[in-house]
Short mmCIF file of C-alpha atoms in Angstrom, two decimals:
data_model
loop_
_atom_site.label_atom_id
_atom_site.label_comp_id
_atom_site.label_asym_id
_atom_site.label_seq_id
_atom_site.Cartn_x
_atom_site.Cartn_y
_atom_site.Cartn_z
CA MET R 24 8.63 -78.06 40.42
CA THR R 25 6.05 -75.29 40.40
CA VAL R 26 2.55 -76.76 40.20
CA ARG R 27 0.59 -75.41 37.24
CA THR R 28 -3.04 -76.39 36.63
CA ARG R 29 -5.68 -75.18 34.24
CA PHE R 30 -9.36 -74.91 33.53
CA ALA R 31 -10.07 -75.14 29.81
CA PRO R 32 -13.77 -74.82 28.99
CA SER R 33 -15.27 -74.71 25.51
CA PRO R 34 -17.45 -71.58 25.14
CA THR R 35 -20.47 -73.38 23.73
CA GLY R 36 -22.86 -72.64 26.61
CA TYR R 37 -23.05 -71.62 30.25
CA LEU R 38 -20.61 -72.65 32.99
CA HIS R 39 -22.27 -75.78 34.38
CA VAL R 40 -21.79 -77.25 37.84
CA GLY R 41 -19.64 -80.12 36.55
CA GLY R 42 -17.23 -77.66 34.94
CA ALA R 43 -17.30 -75.49 38.05
CA ARG R 44 -16.32 -78.45 40.22
CA THR R 45 -13.43 -79.29 37.87
CA ALA R 46 -12.32 -75.65 37.99
CA LEU R 47 -12.56 -75.67 41.78
CA PHE R 48 -10.48 -78.82 42.13
CA SER R 49 -7.82 -77.41 39.79
CA TRP R 50 -7.84 -74.04 41.58
CA LEU R 51 -7.57 -75.67 45.03
CA TYR R 52 -4.71 -77.91 43.95
CA ALA R 53 -2.75 -74.95 42.62
CA ARG R 54 -3.45 -72.85 45.70
CA LYS R 55 -2.57 -75.68 48.12
CA HIS R 56 0.84 -76.15 46.45
CA GLY R 57 1.61 -72.48 45.91
CA GLY R 58 1.29 -72.87 42.16
CA GLN R 59 -0.49 -71.14 39.28
CA PHE R 60 -4.01 -71.63 37.94
CA ILE R 61 -4.43 -70.93 34.21
CA LEU R 62 -7.68 -70.16 32.36
CA ARG R 63 -7.81 -71.26 28.74
CA ILE R 64 -10.75 -70.84 26.37
CA GLU R 65 -10.90 -73.73 23.89
CA ASP R 66 -12.82 -71.94 21.17
CA THR R 67 -11.70 -73.68 18.00
CA ASP R 68 -15.23 -74.99 17.39
CA LEU R 69 -16.15 -71.84 15.48
CA GLU R 70 -19.72 -72.96 14.70
CA ARG R 71 -20.69 -73.46 18.35
CA SER R 72 -18.41 -71.06 20.24
CA THR R 73 -19.93 -67.68 21.10
CA GLN R 74 -18.84 -64.55 22.89
CA ALA R 75 -21.95 -64.81 25.06
CA SER R 76 -20.71 -68.18 26.31
CA VAL R 77 -17.25 -66.76 26.98
CA ASN R 78 -18.88 -63.99 29.03
CA ALA R 79 -20.99 -66.55 30.89
CA ILE R 80 -17.85 -68.50 31.83
CA PHE R 81 -16.10 -65.35 33.06
CA GLU R 82 -19.19 -64.32 35.02
CA GLY R 83 -19.49 -67.71 36.68
CA MET R 84 -15.80 -67.91 37.59
CA SER R 85 -15.86 -64.36 38.96
CA TRP R 86 -18.99 -65.01 41.04
CA LEU R 87 -17.40 -68.13 42.50
CA GLY R 88 -14.17 -66.28 43.22
CA LEU R 89 -11.99 -68.70 41.24
CA THR R 90 -9.47 -66.16 40.01
CA HIS R 91 -6.84 -67.21 37.49
CA ASP R 92 -3.15 -66.33 37.60
CA GLU R 93 -2.57 -66.45 33.84
CA GLY R 94 -4.90 -66.00 30.89
CA PRO R 95 -7.42 -66.13 29.64
CA PHE R 96 -5.75 -67.70 26.64
CA TYR R 97 -7.78 -68.33 23.46
CA GLN R 98 -7.02 -71.20 21.15
CA THR R 99 -8.18 -69.20 18.14
CA HIS R 100 -5.26 -66.84 18.84
CA ARG R 101 -2.79 -69.73 18.56
CA LEU R 102 -3.68 -71.24 15.19
CA ALA R 103 -0.25 -70.42 13.71
CA ARG R 104 1.39 -72.33 16.56
CA TYR R 105 -0.74 -75.43 15.94
CA LYS R 106 0.11 -75.40 12.23
CA GLU R 107 3.78 -75.15 13.14
CA ILE R 108 3.52 -78.27 15.33
CA VAL R 109 1.58 -80.20 12.65
CA ALA R 110 4.33 -79.39 10.17
CA GLN R 111 6.96 -80.49 12.69
CA LEU R 112 5.24 -83.83 13.28
CA ILE R 113 5.01 -84.44 9.52
CA GLU R 114 8.67 -83.54 8.99
CA GLN R 115 9.91 -85.88 11.76
CA GLY R 116 7.75 -88.74 10.47
CA ASP R 117 5.19 -88.77 13.28
CA ALA R 118 2.27 -87.59 11.15
CA TYR R 119 1.15 -88.01 7.55
CA HIS R 120 -1.43 -86.81 5.04
CA CYS R 121 -4.52 -88.95 4.62
CA TYR R 122 -6.55 -88.74 1.41
CA CYS R 123 -9.34 -91.18 2.28
CA SER R 124 -12.81 -90.01 1.36
CA LYS R 125 -15.74 -90.29 3.74
CA GLU R 126 -17.19 -93.00 1.51
CA SER R 127 -14.04 -95.13 1.63
CA LEU R 128 -13.80 -94.72 5.42
CA ASN R 129 -17.43 -95.77 5.85
CA GLU R 130 -16.86 -98.77 3.64
CA MET R 131 -13.77 -99.72 5.63
CA ARG R 132 -15.69 -99.54 8.93
CA GLU R 133 -18.57 -101.59 7.57
CA GLU R 134 -16.13 -104.33 6.53
CA GLN R 135 -14.59 -104.30 10.00
CA ARG R 136 -17.99 -104.56 11.65
CA ALA R 137 -18.84 -107.50 9.36
CA LYS R 138 -15.71 -109.23 10.63
CA LYS R 139 -16.70 -108.30 14.22
CA GLU R 140 -13.65 -106.09 14.53
CA LYS R 141 -13.49 -102.73 16.27
CA PRO R 142 -14.12 -99.98 13.67
CA ARG R 143 -10.94 -97.96 13.35
CA TYR R 144 -8.73 -96.36 10.75
CA ASP R 145 -6.41 -99.02 9.34
CA GLY R 146 -3.52 -96.71 8.42
CA ARG R 147 -3.83 -97.27 4.69
CA CYS R 148 -2.34 -93.85 3.88
CA ARG R 149 0.67 -94.25 6.17
CA HIS R 150 2.96 -95.37 3.39
CA LEU R 151 1.21 -93.80 0.43
CA LYS R 152 3.82 -92.84 -2.20
CA ARG R 153 1.63 -91.26 -4.83
CA PRO R 154 -1.09 -89.08 -3.32
CA PRO R 155 -4.16 -88.65 -5.51
CA GLU R 156 -4.58 -85.30 -7.27
CA GLY R 157 -7.36 -82.87 -6.43
CA VAL R 158 -8.16 -84.43 -3.06
CA SER R 159 -8.01 -82.38 0.14
CA ALA R 160 -6.01 -84.23 2.75
CA VAL R 161 -6.34 -84.38 6.50
CA VAL R 162 -3.31 -84.96 8.69
CA ARG R 163 -3.18 -87.99 10.96
CA PHE R 164 -0.87 -88.65 13.88
CA LYS R 165 1.18 -91.84 13.39
CA ASN R 166 0.33 -93.68 16.56
CA PRO R 167 2.81 -96.38 17.67
CA THR R 168 1.66 -99.84 16.64
CA GLU R 169 3.32 -101.70 19.50
CA GLY R 170 3.64 -101.44 23.26
CA VAL R 171 1.40 -99.81 25.81
CA VAL R 172 0.55 -96.34 27.07
CA THR R 173 0.20 -95.84 30.81
CA VAL R 174 -1.81 -92.92 32.13
CA LYS R 175 -0.58 -91.92 35.57
CA ASP R 176 -3.78 -90.78 37.22
CA ASN R 177 -3.96 -89.25 40.72
CA ILE R 178 -7.47 -90.60 41.20
CA ARG R 179 -7.52 -93.90 39.33
CA GLY R 180 -3.90 -94.92 39.70
CA GLU R 181 -2.14 -96.25 36.60
CA VAL R 182 -4.43 -96.98 33.67
CA THR R 183 -2.83 -98.90 30.80
CA PHE R 184 -3.90 -98.92 27.11
CA GLN R 185 -2.60 -101.09 24.29
CA ASN R 186 -1.29 -99.06 21.34
CA THR R 187 -2.91 -101.57 19.03
CA GLU R 188 -6.28 -100.27 20.30
CA LEU R 189 -5.48 -96.73 19.23
CA ASP R 190 -5.80 -95.75 15.59
CA ASP R 191 -4.18 -92.81 13.82
CA LEU R 192 -6.33 -89.88 14.90
CA ILE R 193 -6.80 -86.79 12.78
CA ILE R 194 -4.83 -83.81 14.14
CA ALA R 195 -5.61 -81.36 11.31
CA ARG R 196 -8.71 -81.17 9.15
CA SER R 197 -8.62 -80.76 5.38
CA ASP R 198 -8.99 -76.97 5.78
CA GLY R 199 -5.89 -76.92 8.01
CA SER R 200 -7.78 -76.32 11.25
CA PRO R 201 -6.43 -78.30 14.22
CA THR R 202 -8.44 -80.84 16.21
CA TYR R 203 -8.91 -81.02 19.97
CA ASN R 204 -6.39 -83.74 20.74
CA LEU R 205 -3.63 -81.74 19.08
CA THR R 206 -4.46 -78.29 20.44
CA VAL R 207 -4.78 -79.48 24.01
CA VAL R 208 -1.37 -81.14 23.89
CA VAL R 209 0.34 -78.11 22.35
CA ASP R 210 -1.28 -75.76 24.87
CA ASP R 211 -0.47 -77.94 27.87
CA MET R 212 3.10 -78.25 26.62
CA ASP R 213 3.61 -74.53 25.87
CA MET R 214 1.95 -73.46 29.11
CA GLU R 215 4.14 -75.91 31.05
CA LEU R 216 1.24 -77.51 32.86
CA THR R 217 2.24 -80.04 35.48
CA HIS R 218 -1.20 -81.35 36.45
CA VAL R 219 -4.32 -81.77 34.33
CA ILE R 220 -7.56 -82.19 36.27
CA ARG R 221 -10.57 -82.85 34.08
CA GLY R 222 -13.72 -84.96 33.70
CA ASP R 223 -13.36 -88.71 33.29
CA ASP R 224 -15.00 -88.50 29.87
CA HIS R 225 -11.53 -87.44 28.70
CA LEU R 226 -9.78 -90.54 30.04
CA ASN R 227 -9.86 -92.28 26.64
CA ASN R 228 -8.22 -89.22 25.06
CA SER R 229 -5.29 -89.39 27.46
CA PRO R 230 -3.29 -92.25 25.83
CA ARG R 231 -3.55 -90.58 22.42
CA GLN R 232 -2.42 -87.27 23.90
CA ILE R 233 0.43 -88.91 25.78
CA ASN R 234 1.75 -90.38 22.53
CA ILE R 235 1.70 -86.92 20.98
CA PHE R 236 3.55 -85.52 24.05
CA LYS R 237 6.19 -88.23 23.54
CA ALA R 238 6.52 -87.45 19.85
CA LEU R 239 7.15 -83.81 20.75
CA ASN R 240 9.65 -84.83 23.43
CA ALA R 241 7.58 -82.87 25.95
CA ASP R 242 6.99 -83.44 29.65
CA ILE R 243 3.77 -85.32 30.29
CA PRO R 244 1.50 -83.79 32.96
CA ILE R 245 0.06 -85.85 35.78
CA PHE R 246 -3.61 -86.51 35.07
CA SER R 247 -6.63 -86.63 37.40
CA HIS R 248 -9.85 -87.73 35.82
CA VAL R 249 -12.80 -86.63 37.98
CA PRO R 250 -15.95 -88.83 37.93
CA MET R 251 -19.07 -87.25 36.56
CA ILE R 252 -21.91 -85.79 38.62
CA LEU R 253 -25.19 -87.67 38.47
CA GLY R 254 -28.76 -86.59 39.10
CA ALA R 255 -30.80 -88.02 41.96
CA ASP R 256 -32.16 -90.69 39.57
CA GLY R 257 -28.66 -91.93 38.72
CA GLY R 258 -28.65 -90.38 35.24
CA ARG R 259 -26.06 -87.91 34.04
CA LEU R 260 -26.80 -84.47 35.50
CA SER R 261 -28.89 -82.46 33.06
CA LYS R 262 -31.58 -79.78 32.92
CA ARG R 263 -34.26 -82.31 33.80
CA HIS R 264 -32.75 -82.56 37.28
CA GLY R 265 -33.02 -78.82 37.82
CA ALA R 266 -30.51 -76.03 37.38
CA VAL R 267 -27.12 -77.02 36.01
CA SER R 268 -25.84 -73.54 35.20
CA VAL R 269 -23.76 -71.91 37.92
CA MET R 270 -25.39 -68.53 37.41
CA THR R 271 -28.84 -70.04 37.75
CA TYR R 272 -27.92 -70.87 41.33
CA ARG R 273 -26.90 -67.23 41.79
CA ASP R 274 -30.28 -66.22 40.38
CA GLU R 275 -32.09 -68.58 42.74
CA GLY R 276 -30.43 -67.00 45.74
CA TYR R 277 -27.48 -69.21 46.60
CA LEU R 278 -24.26 -67.79 48.00
CA PRO R 279 -21.08 -68.65 46.07
CA GLU R 280 -19.41 -70.09 49.17
CA ALA R 281 -22.39 -72.42 49.70
CA LEU R 282 -22.09 -73.76 46.15
CA LEU R 283 -18.29 -74.09 46.47
CA ASN R 284 -18.68 -75.94 49.77
CA TYR R 285 -21.22 -78.25 48.16
CA LEU R 286 -19.15 -78.90 45.05
CA VAL R 287 -15.98 -79.70 46.95
CA ARG R 288 -17.88 -82.41 48.85
CA LEU R 289 -19.10 -84.04 45.62
CA GLY R 290 -16.61 -86.87 45.51
CA TRP R 291 -14.22 -85.65 48.21
CA SER R 292 -14.39 -85.74 51.98
CA HIS R 293 -12.35 -85.00 55.09
CA GLY R 294 -13.68 -87.20 57.83
CA ASP R 295 -17.25 -86.27 58.74
CA GLN R 296 -16.70 -82.53 58.25
CA GLU R 297 -19.43 -80.88 56.19
CA ILE R 298 -18.70 -77.15 56.45
CA PHE R 299 -15.46 -75.86 54.91
CA SER R 300 -14.24 -72.32 54.64
CA LEU R 301 -12.22 -71.50 51.54
CA ASP R 302 -9.01 -71.51 53.58
CA GLU R 303 -9.89 -74.94 54.96
CA MET R 304 -10.56 -76.25 51.45
CA ILE R 305 -7.13 -75.06 50.34
CA GLU R 306 -5.45 -76.58 53.39
CA LEU R 307 -7.26 -79.92 53.42
CA PHE R 308 -8.10 -80.71 49.79
CA ASP R 309 -6.03 -83.34 48.03
CA ILE R 310 -6.90 -84.58 44.55
CA THR R 311 -5.68 -88.08 45.47
CA ASP R 312 -8.56 -88.32 47.99
CA VAL R 313 -11.25 -87.85 45.34
CA ASN R 314 -13.45 -90.91 44.93
CA LYS R 315 -13.41 -92.98 41.76
CA ALA R 316 -17.19 -93.36 41.84
CA SER R 317 -19.66 -90.79 40.53
CA SER R 318 -21.50 -88.49 42.94
CA SER R 319 -25.18 -87.58 43.01
CA PHE R 320 -26.36 -83.98 43.15
CA ASN R 321 -28.68 -83.37 46.11
CA ILE R 322 -30.42 -80.01 45.99
CA ASP R 323 -31.71 -80.37 49.57
CA LYS R 324 -28.14 -80.64 50.86
CA LEU R 325 -27.15 -77.53 48.88
CA LEU R 326 -30.12 -75.67 50.29
CA TRP R 327 -29.14 -76.70 53.82
CA LEU R 328 -25.63 -75.38 53.24
CA ASN R 329 -26.96 -72.15 51.80
CA GLN R 330 -29.16 -71.56 54.83
CA HIS R 331 -26.15 -72.19 57.06
CA TYR R 332 -24.04 -69.61 55.23
CA ILE R 333 -26.85 -67.03 55.25
CA LYS R 334 -27.20 -67.47 59.01
CA THR R 335 -23.48 -67.36 59.81
CA SER R 336 -22.05 -64.88 57.30
CA SER R 337 -21.63 -61.23 58.14
CA PRO R 338 -24.62 -58.99 57.32
CA GLU R 339 -22.33 -56.88 55.18
CA HIS R 340 -21.40 -59.88 53.03
CA ILE R 341 -25.03 -60.99 52.70
CA ALA R 342 -26.15 -57.48 51.82
CA ASN R 343 -23.53 -57.23 49.08
CA HIS R 344 -24.99 -60.31 47.38
CA LEU R 345 -28.58 -59.35 48.19
CA ILE R 346 -28.38 -56.11 46.20
CA TRP R 347 -28.76 -57.94 42.89
CA HIS R 348 -31.85 -59.75 44.12
CA MET R 349 -33.42 -56.52 45.38
CA GLU R 350 -32.82 -54.98 41.97
CA GLN R 351 -34.72 -57.89 40.41
CA GLN R 352 -37.67 -56.82 42.60
CA ASP R 353 -37.38 -53.32 41.10
CA ILE R 354 -36.44 -51.88 44.50
CA ASP R 355 -34.65 -48.57 44.95
CA LEU R 356 -32.60 -49.09 48.11
CA ALA R 357 -32.62 -45.34 48.75
CA ASP R 358 -36.34 -45.63 49.56
CA GLY R 359 -35.88 -47.53 52.81
CA PRO R 360 -33.56 -48.59 55.61
CA SER R 361 -29.98 -49.80 55.38
CA LEU R 362 -29.89 -53.14 53.58
CA ILE R 363 -27.44 -54.37 56.21
CA ASP R 364 -30.03 -53.74 58.92
CA VAL R 365 -32.64 -55.56 56.85
CA VAL R 366 -30.32 -58.54 56.55
CA LYS R 367 -29.79 -58.60 60.32
CA LEU R 368 -33.55 -59.05 60.76
CA GLN R 369 -33.99 -61.59 57.98
CA GLN R 370 -30.92 -63.85 57.92
CA GLU R 371 -32.09 -66.21 60.66
CA ARG R 372 -35.27 -67.07 58.83
CA THR R 373 -34.52 -67.44 55.11
CA LYS R 374 -32.98 -70.22 53.02
CA THR R 375 -32.12 -68.23 49.88
CA LEU R 376 -31.35 -64.64 49.01
CA ALA R 377 -34.19 -64.67 46.47
CA GLU R 378 -36.58 -65.51 49.31
CA MET R 379 -35.01 -62.83 51.50
CA ALA R 380 -35.47 -60.24 48.77
CA VAL R 381 -39.15 -61.02 48.27
CA ASN R 382 -39.74 -60.96 52.01
CA SER R 383 -37.95 -57.59 52.35
CA VAL R 384 -39.77 -55.64 49.64
CA PHE R 385 -42.17 -54.05 52.19
CA PHE R 386 -39.25 -52.18 53.78
CA TYR R 387 -38.92 -50.16 50.56
CA ARG R 388 -42.37 -50.25 49.00
CA ALA R 389 -45.73 -50.15 50.79
CA ALA R 390 -47.86 -53.27 50.45
CA LYS R 391 -50.51 -52.74 47.80
CA ASN R 392 -52.19 -56.05 48.23
CA TYR R 393 -52.76 -58.36 51.16
CA ASP R 394 -52.44 -62.10 51.16
CA GLN R 395 -55.99 -63.39 50.80
CA LYS R 396 -55.77 -65.98 53.57
CA ALA R 397 -53.98 -63.62 55.95
CA ALA R 398 -56.47 -60.83 55.26
CA LYS R 399 -59.51 -63.04 55.82
CA LYS R 400 -58.19 -64.18 59.19
CA ASN R 401 -56.67 -60.95 60.50
CA LEU R 402 -58.31 -57.97 58.83
CA THR R 403 -61.76 -57.89 60.40
CA ALA R 404 -64.07 -55.25 61.91
CA LYS R 405 -62.76 -56.15 65.38
CA SER R 406 -59.14 -55.81 64.24
CA ALA R 407 -59.97 -52.39 62.77
CA GLU R 408 -60.85 -51.22 66.29
CA LEU R 409 -57.58 -52.57 67.65
CA LEU R 410 -55.62 -51.03 64.77
CA THR R 411 -57.24 -47.65 65.41
CA ASN R 412 -56.23 -47.94 69.06
CA MET R 413 -52.68 -48.86 68.07
CA LEU R 414 -52.54 -45.97 65.62
CA LEU R 415 -53.12 -43.57 68.54
CA ARG R 416 -50.65 -45.36 70.80
CA LEU R 417 -47.86 -45.50 68.23
CA SER R 418 -48.42 -41.89 67.13
CA ALA R 419 -47.84 -40.77 70.70
CA LEU R 420 -44.63 -42.72 71.32
CA PRO R 421 -41.84 -40.33 72.37
CA LYS R 422 -39.12 -42.66 71.06
CA TRP R 423 -39.54 -45.08 68.16
CA LYS R 424 -37.81 -48.10 69.62
CA ALA R 425 -38.61 -51.83 69.44
CA THR R 426 -39.02 -52.07 73.23
CA SER R 427 -41.49 -49.17 73.33
CA ILE R 428 -43.44 -50.60 70.37
CA HIS R 429 -43.62 -54.00 72.07
CA ASP R 430 -44.88 -52.40 75.29
CA GLU R 431 -47.71 -50.64 73.41
CA ILE R 432 -48.78 -53.82 71.61
CA GLU R 433 -48.82 -55.65 74.97
CA ALA R 434 -50.77 -52.80 76.66
CA CYS R 435 -53.32 -52.76 73.85
CA SER R 436 -53.91 -56.49 74.17
CA VAL R 437 -54.34 -56.22 77.95
CA ASP R 438 -56.69 -53.22 77.76
CA ASN R 439 -58.86 -55.02 75.17
CA ALA R 440 -58.66 -58.41 76.81
CA VAL R 441 -57.29 -60.16 73.73
CA GLY R 442 -54.13 -62.11 73.02
CA MET R 443 -51.12 -60.23 71.69
CA GLY R 444 -51.49 -62.03 68.37
CA LYS R 445 -54.88 -60.39 67.86
CA VAL R 446 -53.11 -57.02 67.96
CA ALA R 447 -49.81 -57.93 66.33
CA GLN R 448 -51.02 -59.95 63.36
CA PRO R 449 -53.24 -57.24 61.82
CA ILE R 450 -50.32 -54.82 62.08
CA ARG R 451 -48.02 -57.39 60.48
CA VAL R 452 -50.42 -57.88 57.57
CA ALA R 453 -50.76 -54.10 57.27
CA VAL R 454 -47.04 -53.48 56.84
CA THR R 455 -45.91 -56.65 55.02
CA GLY R 456 -49.02 -57.77 53.15
CA THR R 457 -48.61 -61.25 54.69
CA ALA R 458 -48.87 -62.93 58.08
CA ILE R 459 -45.11 -63.59 58.21
CA SER R 460 -42.25 -61.28 59.16
CA PRO R 461 -39.29 -61.03 61.51
CA PRO R 462 -40.17 -60.03 65.12
CA LEU R 463 -42.79 -57.32 64.74
CA ASP R 464 -41.36 -54.80 67.20
CA ALA R 465 -37.93 -54.87 65.51
CA THR R 466 -39.58 -54.81 62.08
CA LEU R 467 -41.57 -51.70 62.89
CA GLU R 468 -38.55 -49.94 64.42
CA LEU R 469 -36.64 -50.50 61.19
CA LEU R 470 -39.58 -49.59 59.00
CA GLY R 471 -39.94 -46.27 60.80
CA ARG R 472 -42.79 -44.38 62.41
CA GLU R 473 -44.09 -42.65 59.28
CA ARG R 474 -44.21 -45.78 57.09
CA THR R 475 -45.80 -47.80 59.89
CA LEU R 476 -48.55 -45.30 60.59
CA GLU R 477 -49.28 -44.93 56.88
CA ALA R 478 -49.60 -48.71 56.51
CA ILE R 479 -51.96 -49.00 59.50
CA THR R 480 -54.07 -46.10 58.26
CA GLN R 481 -54.28 -47.69 54.82
CA VAL R 482 -55.32 -51.09 56.13
CA ILE R 483 -58.03 -49.56 58.35
CA GLY R 484 -59.52 -47.97 55.26
CA TRP R 485 -59.24 -51.28 53.42
CA ILE R 486 -61.13 -53.07 56.18
CA GLU R 487 -63.89 -50.46 56.20
CA CYS R 488 -64.31 -50.69 52.43
CA ASN R 489 -64.38 -54.47 52.38
CA ASP R 490 -66.55 -54.72 55.49
CA SER R 491 -69.18 -52.42 53.95
CA GLU R 492 -69.23 -54.56 50.83
#
């Protein structure tokens, strides 16, 4: 048997982290077993589905690197097939037309509630011989009235439902459009899916869908219902807990591998191991090891992972993802050093790529303003004298190297009987606008002689203007 899994989002919004985790689990399971991963867009909700949401799903999947082997398939392209199956079910006696009005259905449910019964359709149109005229009918699936349905679940084990608890669900609306529980069965059947991994909010749909599979004499996939992700307060993860959109994490400066590593550990573990490469995830992940209990999203843990990946990934990889963030800062990368060299200086000291981008702007654009606190402490009349001295020393350097720059800063501090910080910090504020940067000598080497001297000259003038005021 060739393993075939799928990710089937509805394009009614962004790709959220819960959906991304489900997609990851499905993708990993297929990759582990040498199978295929299918992408299906369940877009039959025409009022809420948008092309923008479809694009957002594609963008998120692409950023995460969860490539599909088949698809994307669109349910709106398969409407004729669904109608064909509805007709087949009616013809073989497994579905029927229902003419009940909304009013009669509401009245029926109220009577059931009054009797303290579970509100459900009572099948009154199952054996209707004379359908009323001028009434648009829906189509209901004729659910078995006896026996049980057992969902074979790789996470929860066998979950059994009584058929008497399942009413005859609508599989086609009065306008002929199919409903979710029909389309998903037809698609899973036609696409020959062997394993369905999805959120546990779909568990109650499974017995209904299994009965439709049986009516169509189709193979029933093995299900895995993944517990939901909770916020830190124990509530269902939502916007109030922070970002839930995958691309928002991209925007905030997270690497895709950090988010994947974090998501795979939400409900799954392999001993005490915390860091997993993609190859290790494929090798070690098993859907049967996923916990039944819900997991809580911890942004601090994700941030820790992101910092780890920034520190340990190749500068070339980091630079490739950093480009987008530099563009958000309106930076032209042709105006400064190699971004790879910038990353080499910055990757040991930043937690996110957004932070790295902000802290690297000075390599491409001269500081126009100085941090108020840093300027007050470091840009004084005394520091102007030291900066003037350093301007002469740096101008005369035969080779613009970090070691030579360091030697001149040290010599200036000795000659003026001050600590090295008294010399280095004013220079740092001059070139970066703040009191924080990578090692100053390496920073100045990368910035270049011309840009450094311009920045020092500018800050000397700034001190003189502000000192005279």
